[in-house]
Short mmCIF file of C-alpha atoms and ligand atoms in Angstrom, two decimals:
data_model
loop_
_atom_site.label_atom_id
_atom_site.label_comp_id
_atom_site.label_asym_id
_atom_site.label_seq_id
_atom_site.Cartn_x
_atom_site.Cartn_y
_atom_site.Cartn_z
CA MET A 1204 8.27 -1.64 -29.05
CA ILE A 1205 9.46 2.41 -28.76
CA SER A 1206 12.56 3.80 -28.64
CA PHE A 1207 14.23 5.96 -26.04
CA HIS A 1208 17.22 7.93 -25.72
CA VAL A 1209 19.78 7.16 -22.91
CA ILE A 1210 21.76 9.76 -21.48
CA PRO A 1211 24.66 8.68 -19.09
CA ARG A 1212 24.82 10.98 -15.96
CA GLU A 1213 27.29 10.37 -12.95
CA ARG A 1214 25.16 10.13 -9.69
CA ARG A 1215 26.71 12.50 -6.84
CA GLY A 1216 26.50 11.74 -3.11
CA LYS A 1217 24.88 8.70 -1.05
CA VAL A 1218 22.78 6.25 -3.02
CA LEU A 1219 21.94 4.15 -0.41
CA LYS A 1220 19.15 6.08 1.16
CA LYS A 1221 16.09 5.16 3.37
CA THR A 1222 12.64 6.16 2.13
CA THR A 1223 11.16 8.62 4.40
CA PHE A 1224 7.54 8.03 3.77
CA GLY A 1225 4.80 5.37 2.58
CA CYS A 1226 4.69 2.22 3.59
CA LEU A 1227 8.39 1.31 2.84
CA LYS A 1228 9.30 4.20 5.34
CA GLY A 1229 12.66 3.08 6.72
CA ILE A 1230 13.50 0.87 3.51
CA TYR A 1231 16.57 1.62 1.24
CA THR A 1232 15.14 2.30 -2.25
CA ILE A 1233 17.19 2.76 -5.53
CA ASN A 1234 16.57 3.69 -9.01
CA VAL A 1235 19.08 2.78 -11.73
CA THR A 1236 17.57 5.74 -13.97
CA ASN A 1237 15.98 9.06 -13.83
CA GLY A 1238 12.96 8.46 -16.50
CA CYS A 1239 11.70 5.03 -17.64
CA GLY A 1240 11.49 4.02 -21.24
CA LEU A 1241 8.86 1.77 -20.55
CA ALA A 1242 6.56 5.16 -21.00
CA CYS A 1243 3.31 3.46 -19.53
CA THR A 1244 0.41 5.99 -20.37
CA TYR A 1245 -0.70 5.78 -16.68
CA CYS A 1246 2.65 6.38 -15.38
CA TYR A 1247 2.77 9.11 -12.51
CA ALA A 1248 6.48 9.25 -12.41
CA ARG A 1249 6.71 10.76 -15.89
CA GLY A 1250 5.23 13.82 -14.30
CA TYR A 1251 7.69 14.25 -11.66
CA SER A 1252 9.46 17.87 -11.92
CA GLN A 1253 12.81 16.20 -11.88
CA ALA A 1254 11.79 13.83 -14.65
CA PRO A 1255 13.42 14.39 -18.13
CA ILE A 1256 11.60 14.75 -21.29
CA ARG A 1257 9.55 12.10 -22.94
CA GLY A 1258 12.00 9.79 -24.60
CA ASP A 1259 14.86 10.61 -22.36
CA VAL A 1260 16.17 8.51 -19.99
CA GLU A 1261 19.19 9.36 -17.67
CA LEU A 1262 21.25 6.58 -16.84
CA TYR A 1263 23.50 6.81 -13.17
CA ARG A 1264 26.02 4.87 -14.94
CA ASN A 1265 28.39 5.28 -11.72
CA LEU A 1266 25.78 3.30 -9.55
CA PRO A 1267 27.56 0.21 -9.23
CA PHE A 1268 30.78 2.02 -8.35
CA LEU A 1269 29.13 4.18 -5.68
CA LEU A 1270 27.54 1.09 -4.26
CA GLN A 1271 30.66 -0.74 -3.86
CA GLN A 1272 32.47 2.19 -2.11
CA GLU A 1273 29.39 2.65 0.26
CA LEU A 1274 28.97 -1.20 1.20
CA THR A 1275 33.04 -1.29 1.85
CA ASN A 1276 33.23 2.19 3.65
CA PRO A 1277 34.54 1.20 6.89
CA ARG A 1278 33.17 4.40 8.61
CA ARG A 1279 29.61 2.69 7.58
CA ARG A 1280 27.43 1.33 10.56
CA GLY A 1281 26.21 -1.97 8.95
CA ASN A 1282 24.85 -2.63 5.62
CA PRO A 1283 21.01 -2.43 4.53
CA ASP A 1284 19.39 -5.85 5.00
CA LEU A 1285 16.97 -5.01 1.79
CA VAL A 1286 17.15 -2.78 -1.16
CA ILE A 1287 14.25 -2.12 -3.39
CA PHE A 1288 14.69 -1.18 -6.97
CA ASN A 1289 12.24 0.78 -9.08
CA THR A 1290 10.36 3.32 -6.93
CA ALA A 1291 10.48 5.69 -10.03
CA SER A 1292 11.50 3.66 -13.26
CA ASP A 1293 12.19 0.05 -14.20
CA CYS A 1294 15.60 -1.71 -13.86
CA PHE A 1295 15.01 -3.94 -16.87
CA GLN A 1296 14.55 -1.44 -19.42
CA PRO A 1297 15.62 -3.25 -22.70
CA HIS A 1298 18.77 -1.26 -23.34
CA PRO A 1299 22.18 -2.55 -23.02
CA ALA A 1300 23.79 0.15 -20.98
CA ILE A 1301 21.07 0.17 -18.44
CA LEU A 1302 20.97 -3.58 -17.99
CA ASP A 1303 24.55 -3.66 -17.31
CA VAL A 1304 24.36 -1.05 -14.62
CA THR A 1305 21.50 -2.71 -13.27
CA PHE A 1306 23.52 -6.65 -13.36
CA LEU A 1307 26.36 -4.86 -11.58
CA SER A 1308 24.40 -3.05 -8.96
CA MET A 1309 22.33 -6.23 -7.86
CA LYS A 1310 25.60 -8.29 -8.00
CA THR A 1311 27.35 -5.98 -5.57
CA LEU A 1312 24.35 -5.95 -3.56
CA LEU A 1313 23.91 -9.85 -3.24
CA GLU A 1314 27.53 -10.40 -2.85
CA LYS A 1315 27.35 -8.18 0.09
CA GLY A 1316 24.58 -10.28 1.49
CA VAL A 1317 22.03 -7.86 0.78
CA THR A 1318 18.45 -8.80 -0.53
CA VAL A 1319 17.28 -7.19 -3.34
CA SER A 1320 13.66 -6.70 -4.45
CA PHE A 1321 12.21 -5.25 -7.82
CA LEU A 1322 8.80 -4.83 -9.39
CA THR A 1323 9.07 -4.98 -13.25
CA LYS A 1324 7.22 -5.01 -16.41
CA GLY A 1325 10.32 -5.59 -18.44
CA GLU A 1326 12.01 -8.84 -19.55
CA ILE A 1327 14.34 -10.53 -17.36
CA PRO A 1328 17.52 -11.46 -19.35
CA SER A 1329 18.96 -14.76 -18.68
CA ARG A 1330 22.33 -13.50 -17.18
CA PHE A 1331 20.32 -12.02 -14.33
CA LEU A 1332 18.79 -15.79 -13.62
CA GLN A 1333 22.29 -17.18 -13.35
CA LEU A 1334 22.94 -14.42 -10.99
CA PHE A 1335 19.73 -14.73 -8.91
CA ARG A 1336 20.34 -18.70 -9.00
CA GLN A 1337 23.27 -18.22 -6.34
CA TRP A 1338 21.19 -16.16 -4.08
CA PRO A 1339 17.38 -17.27 -4.54
CA GLY A 1340 16.66 -16.68 -1.00
CA SER A 1341 17.87 -13.15 -1.16
CA VAL A 1342 15.64 -12.03 -4.30
CA ILE A 1343 12.09 -10.90 -3.96
CA ALA A 1344 10.31 -10.39 -7.14
CA GLN A 1345 7.01 -8.84 -8.22
CA ILE A 1346 5.73 -8.71 -11.99
CA GLY A 1347 3.50 -6.32 -12.77
CA LEU A 1348 1.05 -7.35 -15.02
CA VAL A 1349 -2.80 -6.30 -15.61
CA SER A 1350 -4.26 -8.11 -18.48
CA LEU A 1351 -2.88 -10.92 -21.31
CA SER A 1352 -4.51 -8.41 -23.89
CA GLU A 1353 -2.29 -7.41 -26.50
CA ARG A 1354 -4.40 -4.46 -27.30
CA TYR A 1355 -4.22 -3.44 -23.69
CA TRP A 1356 -0.28 -3.77 -23.77
CA ARG A 1357 0.20 -2.18 -26.96
CA HIS A 1358 -2.04 0.94 -25.90
CA PHE A 1359 -1.15 1.38 -22.03
CA GLU A 1360 2.41 -0.23 -21.61
CA PRO A 1361 3.89 0.48 -25.29
CA GLY A 1362 7.66 0.01 -24.02
CA ALA A 1363 7.08 -2.74 -21.64
CA ALA A 1364 7.72 -6.61 -22.36
CA PRO A 1365 4.60 -8.30 -24.04
CA PRO A 1366 2.41 -10.35 -21.21
CA VAL A 1367 4.06 -13.61 -22.71
CA LEU A 1368 7.49 -12.34 -21.70
CA ARG A 1369 6.33 -11.50 -18.19
CA LEU A 1370 4.87 -14.79 -17.76
CA GLU A 1371 8.04 -16.34 -18.93
CA ASN A 1372 9.81 -14.17 -16.25
CA ILE A 1373 7.58 -15.71 -13.65
CA ARG A 1374 8.11 -19.30 -15.08
CA SER A 1375 12.15 -18.64 -15.01
CA LEU A 1376 12.31 -17.03 -11.55
CA SER A 1377 9.84 -19.99 -10.17
CA SER A 1378 12.23 -22.68 -11.79
CA ILE A 1379 15.27 -21.20 -9.68
CA GLY A 1380 13.16 -21.11 -6.59
CA ILE A 1381 12.08 -17.40 -6.34
CA ILE A 1382 8.27 -17.41 -5.94
CA THR A 1383 6.86 -14.13 -7.75
CA GLU A 1384 4.06 -12.28 -6.58
CA VAL A 1385 1.94 -10.30 -9.47
CA ARG A 1386 0.66 -6.64 -9.05
CA MET A 1387 -2.59 -6.13 -11.16
CA ASP A 1388 -2.26 -2.36 -11.29
CA PRO A 1389 -3.77 -0.20 -13.04
CA ILE A 1390 -7.01 -2.33 -13.76
CA ILE A 1391 -9.13 -0.58 -16.12
CA PRO A 1392 -12.82 -0.68 -15.53
CA PHE A 1393 -14.87 -2.26 -18.69
CA LEU A 1394 -11.53 -3.09 -20.27
CA THR A 1395 -9.38 -5.48 -18.05
CA ASP A 1396 -12.11 -6.19 -15.46
CA ASN A 1397 -14.58 -8.32 -17.12
CA GLU A 1398 -14.84 -12.06 -15.95
CA GLY A 1399 -13.57 -13.90 -18.66
CA GLU A 1400 -10.42 -11.35 -19.13
CA ILE A 1401 -9.79 -11.98 -15.19
CA GLU A 1402 -10.08 -15.71 -15.65
CA ARG A 1403 -7.84 -15.98 -18.23
CA LEU A 1404 -5.17 -14.21 -16.51
CA ILE A 1405 -5.74 -15.47 -13.02
CA GLY A 1406 -5.92 -19.33 -14.40
CA THR A 1407 -2.71 -18.78 -16.04
CA LEU A 1408 -0.78 -17.26 -12.96
CA LYS A 1409 -2.22 -20.24 -11.15
CA ALA A 1410 -0.48 -22.70 -13.25
CA LEU A 1411 2.67 -20.79 -12.84
CA GLU A 1412 2.46 -21.11 -9.15
CA VAL A 1413 1.87 -17.87 -8.16
CA LYS A 1414 0.52 -17.45 -4.66
CA ARG A 1415 -0.38 -14.02 -4.31
CA ILE A 1416 -1.57 -11.00 -6.36
CA SER A 1417 -2.05 -7.15 -5.19
CA LEU A 1418 -4.68 -5.16 -6.97
CA SER A 1419 -5.61 -1.78 -7.71
CA TYR A 1420 -7.77 0.36 -10.07
CA LEU A 1421 -6.47 3.41 -12.28
CA HIS A 1422 -6.37 6.61 -10.34
CA LEU A 1423 -5.94 9.69 -11.90
CA ARG A 1424 -3.80 12.61 -11.30
CA PRO A 1425 -3.62 15.81 -13.36
CA GLY A 1426 -0.52 14.50 -15.19
CA ILE A 1427 -1.89 11.11 -15.77
CA ALA A 1428 -5.05 12.60 -17.03
CA LYS A 1429 -3.18 14.44 -19.67
CA GLN A 1430 -0.88 11.60 -20.79
CA LEU A 1431 -3.97 9.20 -21.30
CA GLU A 1432 -5.76 12.04 -23.31
CA ASP A 1433 -2.62 12.53 -25.37
CA GLU A 1434 -1.74 9.03 -25.77
CA LEU A 1435 -4.60 6.71 -25.79
CA PRO A 1436 -7.10 6.04 -28.87
CA PRO A 1437 -10.46 7.79 -28.42
CA LEU A 1438 -12.52 4.57 -27.43
CA TYR A 1439 -10.18 4.28 -24.49
CA ARG A 1440 -10.03 7.77 -23.76
CA ASP A 1441 -14.09 7.84 -23.76
CA ILE A 1442 -14.30 4.95 -21.24
CA ILE A 1443 -11.88 6.41 -18.72
CA HIS A 1444 -13.56 9.66 -19.06
CA THR A 1445 -17.00 8.18 -18.54
CA CYS A 1446 -15.41 6.50 -15.21
CA PHE A 1447 -13.91 9.78 -13.82
CA GLN A 1448 -16.30 12.39 -15.02
CA ASN A 1449 -18.41 12.99 -11.86
CA GLN A 1450 -15.60 12.16 -9.57
CA PRO A 1451 -13.97 14.95 -7.40
CA TRP A 1452 -10.25 15.67 -6.75
CA VAL A 1453 -9.40 14.47 -3.06
CA GLU A 1454 -6.47 14.19 -1.15
CA VAL A 1455 -5.13 10.48 -1.38
CA GLY A 1456 -1.77 9.69 0.59
CA THR A 1457 0.94 12.54 -0.36
CA SER A 1458 -0.89 13.57 -3.30
CA THR A 1459 -3.41 16.38 -3.01
CA LYS A 1460 -5.20 16.14 -6.36
CA THR A 1461 -6.51 12.65 -7.07
CA LYS A 1462 -9.38 11.23 -8.55
CA LEU A 1463 -10.54 7.79 -7.54
CA ILE A 1464 -13.03 5.19 -9.76
CA PRO A 1465 -16.26 5.41 -8.04
CA LYS A 1466 -16.36 3.50 -5.02
CA PRO A 1467 -19.51 0.84 -5.99
CA LEU A 1468 -17.52 0.04 -9.43
CA ARG A 1469 -14.37 -0.61 -7.81
CA GLU A 1470 -16.37 -2.58 -4.85
CA ARG A 1471 -17.88 -4.75 -7.45
CA GLY A 1472 -14.66 -5.02 -9.55
CA TYR A 1473 -12.30 -6.08 -6.59
CA LYS A 1474 -15.02 -8.76 -5.42
CA ARG A 1475 -15.02 -10.35 -8.83
CA ILE A 1476 -11.20 -10.74 -9.01
CA LYS A 1477 -10.96 -11.64 -5.45
CA ASP A 1478 -13.61 -14.39 -5.80
CA ILE A 1479 -11.90 -15.78 -9.12
CA ALA A 1480 -8.77 -15.52 -7.36
CA GLN A 1481 -10.10 -17.30 -4.21
CA ALA A 1482 -11.64 -20.11 -6.53
CA TYR A 1483 -8.01 -20.59 -7.80
CA GLY A 1484 -6.53 -20.73 -4.21
CA ILE A 1485 -4.61 -17.35 -4.82
CA ASP A 1486 -4.23 -14.95 -2.05
CA SER A 1487 -5.61 -11.35 -3.12
CA VAL A 1488 -4.77 -7.88 -1.56
CA ILE A 1489 -6.46 -4.57 -2.24
CA CYS A 1490 -3.95 -1.94 -2.28
CA SER A 1491 -5.18 0.26 0.78
CA CYS A 1492 -3.05 3.22 -0.32
CA LYS A 1493 -4.71 3.77 -3.43
CA ASN A 1494 -8.14 2.65 -1.86
CA PRO A 1495 -8.38 4.67 1.23
CA ASP A 1496 -11.99 4.37 1.48
CA LEU A 1497 -12.04 0.14 1.23
CA LYS A 1498 -10.74 -2.12 3.70
CA GLY A 1499 -7.65 -3.40 1.98
CA GLY A 1500 -3.94 -4.39 2.67
CA ILE A 1501 -0.23 -3.70 1.61
CA CYS A 1502 0.55 -4.29 -1.97
CA VAL A 1503 4.44 -5.16 -1.47
CA PRO A 1504 5.49 -8.54 -1.48
CA GLU A 1505 4.70 -10.25 1.80
CA ARG A 1506 8.47 -10.78 2.56
CA ILE A 1507 8.98 -6.91 2.35
CA ILE A 1508 5.89 -6.36 4.98
CA LYS A 1509 7.61 -8.62 7.23
CA ARG A 1510 10.86 -6.76 7.23
CA ARG A 1511 9.77 -3.19 7.34
CA PRO A 1512 10.80 -1.12 10.38
CA PHE A 1513 8.24 -1.03 13.40
CA LYS A 1514 5.40 1.65 12.44
CA LYS A 1515 4.42 3.92 15.22
CA GLU A 1516 0.72 2.96 16.35
CA GLY A 1517 -1.82 4.82 14.22
CA GLU A 1518 0.48 5.80 11.36
CA LYS A 1519 -1.12 5.11 7.89
CA ASP A 1520 0.16 3.47 5.01
CA ARG A 1521 0.66 6.04 2.49
CA GLN A 1522 2.31 4.59 -0.45
CA LEU A 1523 0.90 6.37 -3.60
CA THR A 1524 4.09 8.53 -4.41
CA LEU A 1525 5.91 4.99 -4.51
CA PHE A 1526 5.62 2.46 -7.39
CA PRO A 1527 4.19 4.15 -10.11
CA CYS A 1528 4.20 0.36 -11.92
S1 SF4 B 2443 4.84 2.53 -14.59
FE1 SF4 B 2443 6.65 1.86 -13.75
S2 SF4 B 2443 7.48 0.60 -15.79
FE2 SF4 B 2443 5.82 2.05 -16.64
S3 SF4 B 2443 6.98 3.89 -17.12
FE3 SF4 B 2443 6.34 4.41 -14.98
S4 SF4 B 2443 8.12 3.48 -13.84
FE4 SF4 B 2443 8.47 2.78 -15.93
#
């Protein structure tokens, strides 16, 4: 576990805003904090211009109040059907003040009939499960989990909940009727994608009744490359360096400078994972926004896909600026 410093901030203006780009275009999204204490080494949100310095997290402490105000405003034309948490932070960061704001925000939304969705690598406290138990049909959950390896967790996701607690999240959510999807992102070649490792993870997910997983290999942006260089031990840095060394910077989604793992390596890895998932009867989808050169799909949960506003013909899914998790 790593420590971080929470700085309370007052948010101003409307909090319920629709995303204007990517495959969540037209859907309301919300972040409880600016910055994220989980400090994943591969997180590109850490490089955002508005992100606080490493170790600081700005908490929007008036978020529940603003949500209540907006949802009860008589001049508002209808409330959102769905609000997605965590496009640039994690709402289950292990800090009491952050969890309080998350709890009150979710409670406010659920009580007003709004479905809440989140993707998390944190531990979900039991009071949330008691809350969700009242509205299981209005909660859409996705857990970020690439590997059961403790070494991977300690080096790549030092502030996130250990894998065993994320599995416990899935079990607890399932026990109250919330079927959870798993996002395996970012998969690291030669570290987390070998057959034994994948089989162990997918077999465990099968036992927890997971039905669908989404897959994406690590991609690089200049900011991510620097974080990996600064924060990983030499062995891991060398593996990543080898994977990307001859790859050009290309435009992917809304990012003008991205490096992808070589296509043959990704193709082989995805096939290996998909074959194992299929053997266990789990659906798997390759995130197409992070793999524009491969046949893929959309990595958000199916229940969100069904709710997306109608897309114009020919419009592409471009999600790369969303969901650093
Ligand atoms: S990847 Fe997600 S959980 Fe990790 S630091 Fe970034 S926002 Fe937080």
